[in-house]
Amino acid sequence: MCVLPKVTQVLLANPRDAKKAQAAAAQMPMTLEKLFSQTIRATNSVVAGLIDHRLSEVEFTGVTDLPAAVQRSRVIVTATPATKPLIQADGVQPGTHLNAIGADMGGKQEPDAKLFQRAQAYTDDVPQASEVGEIQNPIKAGVIKPEQVAEIGNALLDPTLGRHDANAITIFDSTGIALQDLAAANLAFVRAKEQGVGTQVDL
């Protein structure tokens, strides 16, 4: 659904979730050259904690200038409880994908609502996201309508709902569904048994 010819930067807006950056670097199927972690003060300890010998070709860099990092990034991951926009619409470049996975609640707002004018939005559940997700603000502002937002499950089943232009901006507004959590947990359990890893505990 989200096809990017080359990933050069991933921005993680919350240093407390720095391990998400490491996981993203490990799982990206494309070339990843740099990865940014925005901190109040970019400390060596935060960056050092991300270094992994399995990711020797990835350069981890701490930055404090969030707008500049946004302009240089093509994959952005936000994981904050922000109620004021962290990601300004005019700083997001063509071809960028944004994962907004921060705390879900009324009033939350990580990307600027105006960004949705230029982007195709996806979410896991439109009614839920309309109340507590990132799409609540652009819907209230009349920037988009709920029917313009595609649910990720439908997009996975129907390729026509995905990205068709390398310059398109896409946003995934993740609010979380218990059924998806259970499915993911079951898959992890099955894979662990197949690979003989983990510890079995009788409850």
mmCIF file of C-alpha atoms in Angstrom:
data_model
loop_
_atom_site.group_PDB
_atom_site.id
_atom_site.type_symbol
_atom_site.label_atom_id
_atom_site.label_comp_id
_atom_site.label_asym_id
_atom_site.label_seq_id
_atom_site.Cartn_x
_atom_site.Cartn_y
_atom_site.Cartn_z
ATOM 1 C CA MET A 1 0.000 0.000 0.000
ATOM 2 C CA CYS A 2 2.800 2.417 0.910
ATOM 3 C CA VAL A 3 5.543 2.046 -1.677
ATOM 4 C CA LEU A 4 8.615 4.202 -1.166
ATOM 5 C CA PRO A 5 11.592 3.780 -3.522
ATOM 6 C CA LYS A 6 14.106 4.684 -0.821
ATOM 7 C CA VAL A 7 13.813 5.598 2.837
ATOM 8 C CA THR A 8 16.441 8.112 3.927
ATOM 9 C CA GLN A 9 15.079 9.388 7.220
ATOM 10 C CA VAL A 10 12.608 8.261 9.861
ATOM 11 C CA LEU A 11 11.610 10.773 12.524
ATOM 12 C CA LEU A 12 10.519 9.598 15.950
ATOM 13 C CA ALA A 13 8.968 12.466 17.897
ATOM 14 C CA ASN A 14 9.108 10.886 21.365
ATOM 15 C CA PRO A 15 12.503 9.924 22.861
ATOM 16 C CA ARG A 16 10.764 7.774 25.495
ATOM 17 C CA ASP A 17 9.721 5.473 22.668
ATOM 18 C CA ALA A 18 13.173 5.414 21.086
ATOM 19 C CA LYS A 19 13.122 1.629 20.754
ATOM 20 C CA LYS A 20 10.337 2.043 18.166
ATOM 21 C CA ALA A 21 12.921 3.781 16.012
ATOM 22 C CA GLN A 22 15.295 0.850 16.324
ATOM 23 C CA ALA A 23 12.500 -1.588 15.463
ATOM 24 C CA ALA A 24 11.514 0.473 12.432
ATOM 25 C CA ALA A 25 15.095 0.486 11.199
ATOM 26 C CA ALA A 26 15.358 -3.276 11.614
ATOM 27 C CA GLN A 27 12.102 -4.022 9.800
ATOM 28 C CA MET A 28 12.196 -1.508 6.931
ATOM 29 C CA PRO A 29 12.554 -3.459 3.675
ATOM 30 C CA MET A 30 14.075 -0.434 1.975
ATOM 31 C CA THR A 31 17.404 1.380 2.323
ATOM 32 C CA LEU A 32 17.594 3.366 5.558
ATOM 33 C CA GLU A 33 20.459 5.840 5.870
ATOM 34 C CA LYS A 34 19.617 8.021 8.840
ATOM 35 C CA LEU A 35 17.214 7.932 11.739
ATOM 36 C CA PHE A 36 16.331 10.938 13.865
ATOM 37 C CA SER A 37 15.107 11.064 17.458
ATOM 38 C CA GLN A 38 13.833 14.470 18.548
ATOM 39 C CA THR A 39 14.668 15.317 22.148
ATOM 40 C CA ILE A 40 14.548 18.485 24.235
ATOM 41 C CA ARG A 41 18.322 18.155 24.282
ATOM 42 C CA ALA A 42 19.714 15.546 21.917
ATOM 43 C CA THR A 43 21.798 13.468 24.324
ATOM 44 C CA ASN A 44 24.425 10.932 23.417
ATOM 45 C CA SER A 45 22.817 8.415 25.770
ATOM 46 C CA VAL A 46 19.544 8.388 23.806
ATOM 47 C CA VAL A 47 21.370 7.857 20.529
ATOM 48 C CA ALA A 48 23.790 5.307 22.005
ATOM 49 C CA GLY A 49 20.856 3.279 23.272
ATOM 50 C CA LEU A 50 19.666 2.797 19.698
ATOM 51 C CA ILE A 51 22.921 1.489 18.279
ATOM 52 C CA ASP A 52 22.621 -2.138 17.249
ATOM 53 C CA HIS A 53 25.410 -4.155 15.642
ATOM 54 C CA ARG A 54 22.822 -5.703 13.321
ATOM 55 C CA LEU A 55 22.126 -2.232 11.919
ATOM 56 C CA SER A 56 25.707 -1.255 11.177
ATOM 57 C CA GLU A 57 24.736 0.653 8.023
ATOM 58 C CA VAL A 58 22.233 2.857 9.857
ATOM 59 C CA GLU A 59 23.422 6.179 11.237
ATOM 60 C CA PHE A 60 21.531 7.228 14.378
ATOM 61 C CA THR A 61 21.476 10.977 14.979
ATOM 62 C CA GLY A 62 19.823 13.019 17.726
ATOM 63 C CA VAL A 63 18.270 16.337 16.661
ATOM 64 C CA THR A 64 16.475 19.197 18.387
ATOM 65 C CA ASP A 65 15.155 21.068 15.322
ATOM 66 C CA LEU A 66 11.893 19.231 14.676
ATOM 67 C CA PRO A 67 10.693 21.297 11.649
ATOM 68 C CA ALA A 68 14.039 20.802 9.889
ATOM 69 C CA ALA A 69 13.965 17.066 10.604
ATOM 70 C CA VAL A 70 10.418 16.826 9.233
ATOM 71 C CA GLN A 71 11.497 18.458 5.978
ATOM 72 C CA ARG A 72 14.338 15.941 5.607
ATOM 73 C CA SER A 73 12.270 12.859 6.457
ATOM 74 C CA ARG A 74 10.174 10.593 4.277
ATOM 75 C CA VAL A 75 8.810 8.347 7.033
ATOM 76 C CA ILE A 76 7.644 10.054 10.227
ATOM 77 C CA VAL A 77 6.464 8.248 13.359
ATOM 78 C CA THR A 78 4.807 10.232 16.152
ATOM 79 C CA ALA A 79 4.043 8.696 19.537
ATOM 80 C CA THR A 80 3.029 11.508 21.881
ATOM 81 C CA PRO A 81 -0.039 12.757 23.799
ATOM 82 C CA ALA A 82 0.210 16.126 21.996
ATOM 83 C CA THR A 83 -2.862 18.361 21.794
ATOM 84 C CA LYS A 84 -1.143 20.940 19.570
ATOM 85 C CA PRO A 85 0.333 20.053 16.158
ATOM 86 C CA LEU A 86 3.896 18.740 16.203
ATOM 87 C CA ILE A 87 4.058 18.214 12.440
ATOM 88 C CA GLN A 88 3.267 21.330 10.419
ATOM 89 C CA ALA A 89 1.586 20.811 7.058
ATOM 90 C CA ASP A 90 3.938 23.033 5.071
ATOM 91 C CA GLY A 91 6.999 21.107 6.249
ATOM 92 C CA VAL A 92 5.899 17.679 5.017
ATOM 93 C CA GLN A 93 7.445 16.865 1.650
ATOM 94 C CA PRO A 94 5.791 14.980 -1.255
ATOM 95 C CA GLY A 95 6.110 11.214 -0.921
ATOM 96 C CA THR A 96 6.119 11.250 2.886
ATOM 97 C CA HIS A 97 4.313 8.663 5.015
ATOM 98 C CA LEU A 98 3.262 9.519 8.576
ATOM 99 C CA ASN A 99 2.379 6.985 11.272
ATOM 100 C CA ALA A 100 0.469 8.784 14.041
ATOM 101 C CA ILE A 101 0.335 6.342 16.942
ATOM 102 C CA GLY A 102 0.253 8.616 19.988
ATOM 103 C CA ALA A 103 -2.167 8.507 22.915
ATOM 104 C CA ASP A 104 -5.762 8.471 21.679
ATOM 105 C CA MET A 105 -8.194 10.864 23.320
ATOM 106 C CA GLY A 106 -10.433 13.780 22.582
ATOM 107 C CA GLY A 107 -8.364 16.784 21.530
ATOM 108 C CA LYS A 108 -5.212 14.888 20.515
ATOM 109 C CA GLN A 109 -3.378 16.382 17.567
ATOM 110 C CA GLU A 110 0.074 15.390 16.340
ATOM 111 C CA PRO A 111 -0.084 16.434 12.644
ATOM 112 C CA ASP A 112 -1.552 19.782 11.599
ATOM 113 C CA ALA A 113 -5.177 19.330 10.466
ATOM 114 C CA LYS A 114 -4.305 21.169 7.229
ATOM 115 C CA LEU A 115 -2.002 18.299 6.251
ATOM 116 C CA PHE A 116 -5.066 16.150 5.590
ATOM 117 C CA GLN A 117 -5.930 18.432 2.654
ATOM 118 C CA ARG A 118 -2.831 17.096 0.890
ATOM 119 C CA ALA A 119 -2.828 13.533 2.183
ATOM 120 C CA GLN A 120 -4.682 10.251 1.900
ATOM 121 C CA ALA A 121 -5.653 9.154 5.390
ATOM 122 C CA TYR A 122 -5.979 5.583 6.656
ATOM 123 C CA THR A 123 -7.069 4.302 10.047
ATOM 124 C CA ASP A 124 -8.023 1.034 11.717
ATOM 125 C CA ASP A 125 -11.605 2.061 12.538
ATOM 126 C CA VAL A 126 -13.164 5.251 11.155
ATOM 127 C CA PRO A 127 -15.911 5.768 13.801
ATOM 128 C CA GLN A 128 -13.418 5.264 16.645
ATOM 129 C CA ALA A 129 -10.720 7.436 15.076
ATOM 130 C CA SER A 130 -13.282 10.167 14.396
ATOM 131 C CA GLU A 131 -13.758 10.467 18.158
ATOM 132 C CA VAL A 132 -10.273 9.926 19.614
ATOM 133 C CA GLY A 133 -7.804 9.734 16.706
ATOM 134 C CA GLU A 134 -5.933 12.214 14.538
ATOM 135 C CA ILE A 135 -8.774 12.533 12.040
ATOM 136 C CA GLN A 136 -11.088 14.068 14.676
ATOM 137 C CA ASN A 137 -9.662 17.577 14.186
ATOM 138 C CA PRO A 138 -9.720 17.766 10.367
ATOM 139 C CA ILE A 139 -13.250 16.324 10.398
ATOM 140 C CA LYS A 140 -14.433 18.936 12.920
ATOM 141 C CA ALA A 141 -12.722 21.661 10.890
ATOM 142 C CA GLY A 142 -14.399 20.476 7.695
ATOM 143 C CA VAL A 143 -11.058 19.679 6.060
ATOM 144 C CA ILE A 144 -12.104 16.078 5.324
ATOM 145 C CA LYS A 145 -15.171 13.890 5.687
ATOM 146 C CA PRO A 146 -15.177 10.484 7.414
ATOM 147 C CA GLU A 147 -15.966 8.743 4.124
ATOM 148 C CA GLN A 148 -12.695 10.056 2.677
ATOM 149 C CA VAL A 149 -10.704 8.016 5.205
ATOM 150 C CA ALA A 150 -9.883 4.417 4.249
ATOM 151 C CA GLU A 151 -9.768 1.651 6.836
ATOM 152 C CA ILE A 152 -6.463 -0.207 6.758
ATOM 153 C CA GLY A 153 -8.134 -3.618 6.588
ATOM 154 C CA ASN A 154 -10.000 -2.623 3.438
ATOM 155 C CA ALA A 155 -6.837 -1.167 1.926
ATOM 156 C CA LEU A 156 -4.969 -4.424 2.522
ATOM 157 C CA LEU A 157 -7.718 -6.350 0.747
ATOM 158 C CA ASP A 158 -8.197 -3.842 -2.077
ATOM 159 C CA PRO A 159 -4.985 -2.514 -3.691
ATOM 160 C CA THR A 160 -6.957 0.228 -5.461
ATOM 161 C CA LEU A 161 -7.262 1.980 -2.100
ATOM 162 C CA GLY A 162 -3.497 2.248 -1.739
ATOM 163 C CA ARG A 163 -0.877 4.703 -2.904
ATOM 164 C CA HIS A 164 -0.716 5.190 -6.665
ATOM 165 C CA ASP A 165 1.680 8.124 -6.829
ATOM 166 C CA ALA A 166 5.227 8.194 -5.473
ATOM 167 C CA ASN A 167 4.677 11.843 -4.506
ATOM 168 C CA ALA A 168 1.507 11.147 -2.526
ATOM 169 C CA ILE A 169 1.452 11.912 1.188
ATOM 170 C CA THR A 170 -0.138 9.191 3.313
ATOM 171 C CA ILE A 171 -1.149 9.178 6.977
ATOM 172 C CA PHE A 172 -1.985 6.161 9.119
ATOM 173 C CA ASP A 173 -4.004 7.185 12.172
ATOM 174 C CA SER A 174 -3.600 4.245 14.533
ATOM 175 C CA THR A 175 -6.128 4.094 17.374
ATOM 176 C CA GLY A 176 -5.903 0.367 18.107
ATOM 177 C CA ILE A 177 -8.490 -2.392 18.001
ATOM 178 C CA ALA A 178 -8.559 -5.167 20.600
ATOM 179 C CA LEU A 179 -9.200 -7.805 17.932
ATOM 180 C CA GLN A 180 -6.057 -6.730 16.061
ATOM 181 C CA ASP A 181 -4.065 -6.911 19.298
ATOM 182 C CA LEU A 182 -5.315 -10.451 19.908
ATOM 183 C CA ALA A 183 -4.499 -11.485 16.341
ATOM 184 C CA ALA A 184 -0.979 -10.049 16.625
ATOM 185 C CA ALA A 185 -0.425 -11.731 19.992
ATOM 186 C CA ASN A 186 -1.599 -15.060 18.607
ATOM 187 C CA LEU A 187 0.729 -14.739 15.609
ATOM 188 C CA ALA A 188 3.665 -13.962 17.915
ATOM 189 C CA PHE A 189 2.772 -16.997 20.047
ATOM 190 C CA VAL A 190 2.541 -19.314 17.035
ATOM 191 C CA ARG A 191 5.852 -18.059 15.601
ATOM 192 C CA ALA A 192 7.569 -18.440 18.980
ATOM 193 C CA LYS A 193 6.423 -22.060 19.238
ATOM 194 C CA GLU A 194 7.570 -22.752 15.676
ATOM 195 C CA GLN A 195 11.016 -21.294 16.388
ATOM 196 C CA GLY A 196 11.326 -22.788 19.867
ATOM 197 C CA VAL A 197 11.881 -19.465 21.598
ATOM 198 C CA GLY A 198 10.364 -17.994 24.736
ATOM 199 C CA THR A 199 9.390 -19.479 28.071
ATOM 200 C CA GLN A 200 6.255 -21.518 28.652
ATOM 201 C CA VAL A 201 4.437 -20.782 31.911
ATOM 202 C CA ASP A 202 1.519 -22.769 33.304
ATOM 203 C CA LEU A 203 -1.214 -20.461 34.581
#
